[in-house]
PDB file of C-alpha atoms in Angstrom:
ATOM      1  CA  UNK A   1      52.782  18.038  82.556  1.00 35.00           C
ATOM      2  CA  UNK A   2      53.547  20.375  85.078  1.00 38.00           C
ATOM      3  CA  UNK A   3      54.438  24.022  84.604  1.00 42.00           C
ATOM      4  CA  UNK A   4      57.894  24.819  82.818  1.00 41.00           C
ATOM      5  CA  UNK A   5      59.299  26.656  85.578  1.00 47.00           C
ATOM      6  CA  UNK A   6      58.251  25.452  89.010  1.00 55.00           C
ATOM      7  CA  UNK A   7      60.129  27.400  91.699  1.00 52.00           C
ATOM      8  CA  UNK A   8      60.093  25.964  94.806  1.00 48.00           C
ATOM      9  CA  UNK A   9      62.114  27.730  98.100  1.00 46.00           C
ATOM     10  CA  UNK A  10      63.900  30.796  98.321  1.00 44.00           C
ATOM     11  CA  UNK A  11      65.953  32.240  96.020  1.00 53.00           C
ATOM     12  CA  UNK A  12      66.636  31.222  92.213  1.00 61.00           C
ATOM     13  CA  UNK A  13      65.800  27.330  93.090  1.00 81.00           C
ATOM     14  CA  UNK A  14      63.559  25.797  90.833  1.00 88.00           C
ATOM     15  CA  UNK A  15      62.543  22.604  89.209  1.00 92.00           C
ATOM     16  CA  UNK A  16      61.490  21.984  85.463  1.00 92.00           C
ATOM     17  CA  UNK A  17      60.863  19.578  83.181  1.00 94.00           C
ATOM     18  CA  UNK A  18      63.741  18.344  80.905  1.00 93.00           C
ATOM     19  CA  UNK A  19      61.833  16.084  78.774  1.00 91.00           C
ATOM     20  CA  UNK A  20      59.428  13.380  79.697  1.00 90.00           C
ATOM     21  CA  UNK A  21      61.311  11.740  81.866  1.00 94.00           C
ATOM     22  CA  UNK A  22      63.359  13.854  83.372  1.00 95.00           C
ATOM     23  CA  UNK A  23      63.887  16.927  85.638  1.00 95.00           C
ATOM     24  CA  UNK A  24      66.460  19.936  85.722  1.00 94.00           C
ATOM     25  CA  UNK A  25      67.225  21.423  89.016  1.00 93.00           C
ATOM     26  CA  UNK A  26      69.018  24.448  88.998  1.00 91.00           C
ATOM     27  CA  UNK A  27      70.044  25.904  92.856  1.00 88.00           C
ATOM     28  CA  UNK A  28      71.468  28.824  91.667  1.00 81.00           C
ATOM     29  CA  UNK A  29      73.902  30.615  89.007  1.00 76.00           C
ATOM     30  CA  UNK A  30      76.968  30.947  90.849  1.00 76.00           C
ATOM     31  CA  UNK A  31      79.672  28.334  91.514  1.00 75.00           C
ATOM     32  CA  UNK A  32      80.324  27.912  95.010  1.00 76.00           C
ATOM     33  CA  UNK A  33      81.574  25.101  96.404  1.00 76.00           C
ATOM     34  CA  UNK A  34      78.821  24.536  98.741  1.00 79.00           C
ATOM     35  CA  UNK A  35      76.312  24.302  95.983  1.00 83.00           C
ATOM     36  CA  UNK A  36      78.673  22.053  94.127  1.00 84.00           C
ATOM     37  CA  UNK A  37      78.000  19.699  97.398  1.00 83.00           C
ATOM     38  CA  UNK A  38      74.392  19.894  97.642  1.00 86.00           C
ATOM     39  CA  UNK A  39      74.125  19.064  93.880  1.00 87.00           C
ATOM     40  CA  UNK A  40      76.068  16.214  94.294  1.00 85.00           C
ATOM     41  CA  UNK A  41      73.984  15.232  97.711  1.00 87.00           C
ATOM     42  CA  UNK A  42      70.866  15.476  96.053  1.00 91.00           C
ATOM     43  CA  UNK A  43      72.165  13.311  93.212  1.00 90.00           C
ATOM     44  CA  UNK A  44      73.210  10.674  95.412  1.00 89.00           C
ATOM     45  CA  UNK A  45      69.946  10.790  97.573  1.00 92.00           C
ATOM     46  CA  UNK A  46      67.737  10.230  94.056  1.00 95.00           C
ATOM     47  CA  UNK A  47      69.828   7.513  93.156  1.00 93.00           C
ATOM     48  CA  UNK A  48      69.676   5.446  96.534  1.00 92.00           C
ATOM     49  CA  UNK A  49      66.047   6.127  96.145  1.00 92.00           C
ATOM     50  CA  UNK A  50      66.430   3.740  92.814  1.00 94.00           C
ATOM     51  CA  UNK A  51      64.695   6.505  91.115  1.00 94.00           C
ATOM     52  CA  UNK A  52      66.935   6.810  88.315  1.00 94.00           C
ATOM     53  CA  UNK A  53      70.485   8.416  87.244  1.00 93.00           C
ATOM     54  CA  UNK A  54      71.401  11.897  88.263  1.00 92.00           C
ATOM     55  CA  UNK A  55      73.886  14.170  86.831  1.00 89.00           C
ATOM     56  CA  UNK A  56      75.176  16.795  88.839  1.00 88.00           C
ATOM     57  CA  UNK A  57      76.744  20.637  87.997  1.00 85.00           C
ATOM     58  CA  UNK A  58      78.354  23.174  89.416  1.00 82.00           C
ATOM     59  CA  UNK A  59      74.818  24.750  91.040  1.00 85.00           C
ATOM     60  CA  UNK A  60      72.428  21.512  89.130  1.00 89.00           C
ATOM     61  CA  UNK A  61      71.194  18.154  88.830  1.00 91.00           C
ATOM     62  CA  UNK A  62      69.627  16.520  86.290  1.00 94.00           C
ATOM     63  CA  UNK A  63      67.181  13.612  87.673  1.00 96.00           C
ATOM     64  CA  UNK A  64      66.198  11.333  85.334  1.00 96.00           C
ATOM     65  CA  UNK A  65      62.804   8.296  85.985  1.00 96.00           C
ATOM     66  CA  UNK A  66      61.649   5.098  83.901  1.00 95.00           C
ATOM     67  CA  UNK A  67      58.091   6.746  82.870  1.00 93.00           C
ATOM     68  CA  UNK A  68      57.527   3.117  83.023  1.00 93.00           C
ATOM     69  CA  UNK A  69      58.322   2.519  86.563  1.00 93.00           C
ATOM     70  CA  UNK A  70      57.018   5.722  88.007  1.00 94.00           C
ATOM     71  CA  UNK A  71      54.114   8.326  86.755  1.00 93.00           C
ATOM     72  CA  UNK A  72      55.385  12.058  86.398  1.00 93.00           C
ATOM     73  CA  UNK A  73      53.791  13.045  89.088  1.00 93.00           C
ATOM     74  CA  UNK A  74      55.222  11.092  91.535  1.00 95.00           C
ATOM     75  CA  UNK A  75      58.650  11.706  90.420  1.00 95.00           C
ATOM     76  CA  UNK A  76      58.421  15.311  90.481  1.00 93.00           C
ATOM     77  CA  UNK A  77      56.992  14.769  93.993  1.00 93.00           C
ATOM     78  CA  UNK A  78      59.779  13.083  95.139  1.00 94.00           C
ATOM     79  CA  UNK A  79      62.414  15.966  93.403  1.00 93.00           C
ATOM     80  CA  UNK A  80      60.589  18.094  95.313  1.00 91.00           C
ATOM     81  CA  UNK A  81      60.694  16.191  98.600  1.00 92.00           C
ATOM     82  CA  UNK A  82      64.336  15.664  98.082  1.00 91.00           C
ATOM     83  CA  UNK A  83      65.309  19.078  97.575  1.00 87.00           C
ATOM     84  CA  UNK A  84      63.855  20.102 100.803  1.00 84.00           C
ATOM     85  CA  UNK A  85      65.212  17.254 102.935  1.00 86.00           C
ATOM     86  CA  UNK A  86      68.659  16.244 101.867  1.00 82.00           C
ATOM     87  CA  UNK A  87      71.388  18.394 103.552  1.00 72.00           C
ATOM     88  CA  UNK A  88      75.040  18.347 102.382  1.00 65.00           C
ATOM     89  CA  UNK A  89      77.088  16.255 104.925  1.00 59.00           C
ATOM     90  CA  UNK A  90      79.925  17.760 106.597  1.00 55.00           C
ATOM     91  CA  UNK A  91      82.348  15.536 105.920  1.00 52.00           C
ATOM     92  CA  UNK A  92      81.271  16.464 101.950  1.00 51.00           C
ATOM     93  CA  UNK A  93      84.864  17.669 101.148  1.00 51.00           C
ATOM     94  CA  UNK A  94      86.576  14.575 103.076  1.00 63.00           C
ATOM     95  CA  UNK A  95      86.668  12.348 100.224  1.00 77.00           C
ATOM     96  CA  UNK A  96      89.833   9.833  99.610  1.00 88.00           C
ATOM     97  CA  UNK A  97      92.567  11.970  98.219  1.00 93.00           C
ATOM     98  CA  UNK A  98      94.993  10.752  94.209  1.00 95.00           C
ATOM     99  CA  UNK A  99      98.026  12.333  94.525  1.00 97.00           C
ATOM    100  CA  UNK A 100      99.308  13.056  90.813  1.00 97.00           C
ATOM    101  CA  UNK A 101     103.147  14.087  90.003  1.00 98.00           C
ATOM    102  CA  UNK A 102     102.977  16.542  87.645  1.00 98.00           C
ATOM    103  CA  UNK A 103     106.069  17.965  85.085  1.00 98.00           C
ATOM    104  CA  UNK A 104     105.153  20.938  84.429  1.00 98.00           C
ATOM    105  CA  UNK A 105     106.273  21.337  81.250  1.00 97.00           C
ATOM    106  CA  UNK A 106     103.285  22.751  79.697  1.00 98.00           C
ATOM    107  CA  UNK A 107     103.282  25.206  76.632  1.00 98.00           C
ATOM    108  CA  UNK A 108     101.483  28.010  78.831  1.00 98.00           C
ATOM    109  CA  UNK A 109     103.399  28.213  81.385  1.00 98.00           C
ATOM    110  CA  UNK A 110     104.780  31.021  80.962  1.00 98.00           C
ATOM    111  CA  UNK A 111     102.214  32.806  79.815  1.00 98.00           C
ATOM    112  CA  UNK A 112     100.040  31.957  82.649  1.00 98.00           C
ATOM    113  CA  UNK A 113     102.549  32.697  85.119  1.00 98.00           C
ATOM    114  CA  UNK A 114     103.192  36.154  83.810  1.00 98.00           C
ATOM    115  CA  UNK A 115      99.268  36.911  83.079  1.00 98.00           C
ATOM    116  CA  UNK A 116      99.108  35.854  87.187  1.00 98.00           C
ATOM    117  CA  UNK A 117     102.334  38.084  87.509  1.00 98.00           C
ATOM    118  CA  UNK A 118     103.792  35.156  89.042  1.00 98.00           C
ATOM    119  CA  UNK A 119     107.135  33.405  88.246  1.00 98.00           C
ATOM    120  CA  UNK A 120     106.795  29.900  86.903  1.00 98.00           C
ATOM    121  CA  UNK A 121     108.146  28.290  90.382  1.00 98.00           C
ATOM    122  CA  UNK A 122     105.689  30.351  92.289  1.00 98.00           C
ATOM    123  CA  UNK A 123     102.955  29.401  89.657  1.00 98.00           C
ATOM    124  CA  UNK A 124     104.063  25.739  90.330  1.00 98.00           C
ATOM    125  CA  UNK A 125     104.307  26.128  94.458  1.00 98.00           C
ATOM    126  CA  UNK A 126     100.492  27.422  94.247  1.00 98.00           C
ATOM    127  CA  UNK A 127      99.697  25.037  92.176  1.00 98.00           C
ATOM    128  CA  UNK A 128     100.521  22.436  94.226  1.00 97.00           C
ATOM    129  CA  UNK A 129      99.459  23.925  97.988  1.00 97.00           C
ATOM    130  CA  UNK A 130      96.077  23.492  97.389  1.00 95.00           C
ATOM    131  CA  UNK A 131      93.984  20.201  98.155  1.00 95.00           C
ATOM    132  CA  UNK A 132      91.491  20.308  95.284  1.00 95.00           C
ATOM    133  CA  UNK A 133      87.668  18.580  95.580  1.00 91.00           C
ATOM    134  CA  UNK A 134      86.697  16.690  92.394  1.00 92.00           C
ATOM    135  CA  UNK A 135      83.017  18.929  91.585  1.00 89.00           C
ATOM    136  CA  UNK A 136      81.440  16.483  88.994  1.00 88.00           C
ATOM    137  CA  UNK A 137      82.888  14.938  85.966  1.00 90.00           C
ATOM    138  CA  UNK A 138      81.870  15.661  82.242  1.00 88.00           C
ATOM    139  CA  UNK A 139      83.127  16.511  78.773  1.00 90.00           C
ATOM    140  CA  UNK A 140      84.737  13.281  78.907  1.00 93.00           C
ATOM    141  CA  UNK A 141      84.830  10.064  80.674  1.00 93.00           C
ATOM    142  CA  UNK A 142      86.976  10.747  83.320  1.00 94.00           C
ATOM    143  CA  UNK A 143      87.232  14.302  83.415  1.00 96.00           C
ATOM    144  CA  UNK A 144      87.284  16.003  86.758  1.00 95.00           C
ATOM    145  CA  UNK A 145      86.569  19.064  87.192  1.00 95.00           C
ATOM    146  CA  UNK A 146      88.755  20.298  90.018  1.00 96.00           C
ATOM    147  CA  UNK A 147      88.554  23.056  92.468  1.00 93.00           C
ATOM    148  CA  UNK A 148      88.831  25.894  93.451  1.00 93.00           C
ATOM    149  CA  UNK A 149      91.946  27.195  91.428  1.00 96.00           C
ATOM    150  CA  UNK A 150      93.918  29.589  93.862  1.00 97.00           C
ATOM    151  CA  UNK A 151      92.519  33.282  92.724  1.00 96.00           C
ATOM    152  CA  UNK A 152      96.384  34.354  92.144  1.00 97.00           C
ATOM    153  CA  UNK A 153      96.479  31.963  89.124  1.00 98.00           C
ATOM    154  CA  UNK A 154      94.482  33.836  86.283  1.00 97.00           C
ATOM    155  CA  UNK A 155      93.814  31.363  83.554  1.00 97.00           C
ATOM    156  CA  UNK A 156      91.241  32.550  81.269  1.00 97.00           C
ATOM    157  CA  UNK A 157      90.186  29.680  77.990  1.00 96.00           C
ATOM    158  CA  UNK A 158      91.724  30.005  74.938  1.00 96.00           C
ATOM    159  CA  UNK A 159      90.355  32.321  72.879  1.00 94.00           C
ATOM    160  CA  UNK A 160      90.339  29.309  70.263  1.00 95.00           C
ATOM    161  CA  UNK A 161      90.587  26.029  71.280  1.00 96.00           C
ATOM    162  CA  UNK A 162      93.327  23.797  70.146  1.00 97.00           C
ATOM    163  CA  UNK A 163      91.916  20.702  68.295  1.00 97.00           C
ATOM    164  CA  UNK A 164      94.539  18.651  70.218  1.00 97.00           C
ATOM    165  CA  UNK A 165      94.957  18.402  73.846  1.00 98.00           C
ATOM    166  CA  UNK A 166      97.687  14.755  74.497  1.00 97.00           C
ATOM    167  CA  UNK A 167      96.077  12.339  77.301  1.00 96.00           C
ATOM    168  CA  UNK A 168      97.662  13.100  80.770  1.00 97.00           C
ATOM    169  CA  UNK A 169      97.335  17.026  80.311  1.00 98.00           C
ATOM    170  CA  UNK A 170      97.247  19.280  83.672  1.00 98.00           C
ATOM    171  CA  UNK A 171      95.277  22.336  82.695  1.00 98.00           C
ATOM    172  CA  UNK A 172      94.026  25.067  84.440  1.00 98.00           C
ATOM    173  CA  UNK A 173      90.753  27.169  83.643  1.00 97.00           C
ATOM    174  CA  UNK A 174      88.535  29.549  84.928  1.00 94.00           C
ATOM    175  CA  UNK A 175      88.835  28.914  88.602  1.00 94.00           C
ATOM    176  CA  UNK A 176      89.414  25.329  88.136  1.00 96.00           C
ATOM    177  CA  UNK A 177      92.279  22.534  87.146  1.00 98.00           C
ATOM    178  CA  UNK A 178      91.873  19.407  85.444  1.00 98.00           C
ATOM    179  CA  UNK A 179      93.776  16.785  84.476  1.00 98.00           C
ATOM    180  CA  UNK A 180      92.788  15.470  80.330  1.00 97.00           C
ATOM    181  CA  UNK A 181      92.354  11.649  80.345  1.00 96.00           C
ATOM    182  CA  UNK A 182      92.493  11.342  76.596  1.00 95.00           C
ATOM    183  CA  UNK A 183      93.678  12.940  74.025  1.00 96.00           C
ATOM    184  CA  UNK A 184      91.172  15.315  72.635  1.00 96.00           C
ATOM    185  CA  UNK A 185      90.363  19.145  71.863  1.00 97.00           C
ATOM    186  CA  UNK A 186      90.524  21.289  74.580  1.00 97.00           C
ATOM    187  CA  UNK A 187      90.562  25.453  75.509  1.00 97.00           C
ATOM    188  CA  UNK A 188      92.063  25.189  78.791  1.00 98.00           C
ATOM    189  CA  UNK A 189      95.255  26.381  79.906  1.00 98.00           C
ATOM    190  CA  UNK A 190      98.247  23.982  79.538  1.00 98.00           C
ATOM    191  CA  UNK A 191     100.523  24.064  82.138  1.00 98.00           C
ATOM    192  CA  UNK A 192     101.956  20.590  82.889  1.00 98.00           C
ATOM    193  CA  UNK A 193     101.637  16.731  82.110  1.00 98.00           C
ATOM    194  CA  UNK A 194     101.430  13.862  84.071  1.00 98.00           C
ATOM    195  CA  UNK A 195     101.415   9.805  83.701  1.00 97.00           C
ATOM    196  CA  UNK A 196      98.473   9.287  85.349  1.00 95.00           C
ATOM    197  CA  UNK A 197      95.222   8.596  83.261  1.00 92.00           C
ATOM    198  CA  UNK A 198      92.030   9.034  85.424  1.00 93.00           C
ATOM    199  CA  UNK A 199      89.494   6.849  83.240  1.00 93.00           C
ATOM    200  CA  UNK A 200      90.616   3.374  82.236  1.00 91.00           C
ATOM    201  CA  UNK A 201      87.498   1.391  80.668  1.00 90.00           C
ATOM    202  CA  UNK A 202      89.306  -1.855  81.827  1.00 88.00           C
ATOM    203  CA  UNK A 203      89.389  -0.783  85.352  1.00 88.00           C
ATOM    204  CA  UNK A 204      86.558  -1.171  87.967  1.00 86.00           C
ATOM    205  CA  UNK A 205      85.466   1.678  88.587  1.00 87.00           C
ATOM    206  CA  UNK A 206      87.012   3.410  85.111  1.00 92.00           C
ATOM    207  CA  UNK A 207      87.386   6.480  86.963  1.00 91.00           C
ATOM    208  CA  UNK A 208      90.043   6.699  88.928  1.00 92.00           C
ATOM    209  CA  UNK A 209      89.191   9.934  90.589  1.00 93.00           C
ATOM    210  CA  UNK A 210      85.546  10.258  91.019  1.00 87.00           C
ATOM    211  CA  UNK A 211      82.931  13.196  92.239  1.00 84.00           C
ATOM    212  CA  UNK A 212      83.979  14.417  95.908  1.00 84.00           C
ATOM    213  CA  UNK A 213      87.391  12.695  95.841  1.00 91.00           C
ATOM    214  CA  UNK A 214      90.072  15.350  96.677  1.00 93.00           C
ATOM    215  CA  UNK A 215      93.642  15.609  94.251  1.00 96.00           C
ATOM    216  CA  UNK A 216      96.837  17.092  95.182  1.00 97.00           C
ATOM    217  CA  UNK A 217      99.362  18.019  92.791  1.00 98.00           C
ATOM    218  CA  UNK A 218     103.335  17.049  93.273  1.00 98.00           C
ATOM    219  CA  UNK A 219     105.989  18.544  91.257  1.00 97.00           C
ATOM    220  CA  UNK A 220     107.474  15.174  89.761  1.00 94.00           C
TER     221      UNK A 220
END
């Protein structure tokens, strides 16, 4: 085993063990767009390695190995080596764009709009001037997390989370939008819905929008 906190460049970078077989990467903790792209690079790069799956974060990766088809050693090795060389490409943010029409017709509207001290029609035209990058997905299959939210939109989480968001949700938290592909609990901010559903198990791939696509929002 190596040591639980191996730091390697400048700053808060480092790489440590997440179990036997695999490593957590952590850049640093912010969230910044650019760091959302290197996770995602370095993801990619330790997957066309055929090293194993990676999960990418806001600011880290998870890189997972077979034990069985590499030693530790070597794997950590090659996080290293990665880390160092893989760059994130400037075309990062240039990925296909899924236009959704949205009603927004959500139950915090309102609320959101006058927290922003917005009206609800200039809540909606920000809303929808703004070419968003799919970051990662998580929670659920399917779930994008969009961004960045314009600043002039405050949406803080729920204080307590509903126990039932309905499938085709537009929400808006923390900096970020998302759109819920199935019904589920949720402490976001609704502010619309929308007949598109991002993650359909029958389809190939499931998920319709997937990590560094780009979504812009229509008023339907």
């Amino acid at each position: 085993m190596t040591d639980p906190d191996d730091r390697d460049g400048p700053g808060a970078v480092s790489i440590r063990p997440f179990g036997d077989r695999a490593f957590l990467v952590e850049l640093e903790q912010r969230r910044d767009p650019g760091l959302v792209s290197r996770s995602r690079a370095l993801a990619d790069a330790w997957e066309a390695r055929g090293l194993g799956p990676a999960i990418p974060a806001y600011a880290s990766v998870v890189l997972q190995f077979d034990p069985g088809r590499i030693r530790y050693a070597d794997a950590r090795r090659a996080a290293h080596e990665l880390l160092h060389a893989v760059a994130v490409p400037p075309d990062a943010a240039a990925g296909p764009i899924t236009v959704v029409p949205v009603r927004y017709d959500g139950p915090d509207i309102a609320e959101t709009a006058e927290r922003s001290d917005l009206t609800v029609d200039g809540l909606i035209a920000i809303h929808g001037a703004t070419t968003y990058s799919a970051w990662f997905l998580g929670f659920m299959p399917g779930f994008a997390y969009l961004g960045p939210l314009d600043p002039r939109i405050r949406a803080p989480r729920r204080p307590s989370p509903r126990s039932r968001v309905p499938a085709g949700a537009v929400a808006v938290a923390d900096g970020q939008t998302a759109i819920y592909p199935a019904e589920s609990p949720g402490g976001w901010q609704l502010i619309g819905s929308t007949d598109v559903r991002p993650f359909d198990p029958a389809s190939d791939p499931p998920a319709r929008i997937r990590a560094g696509d780009r979504v812009r929002f229509v008023r339907a």
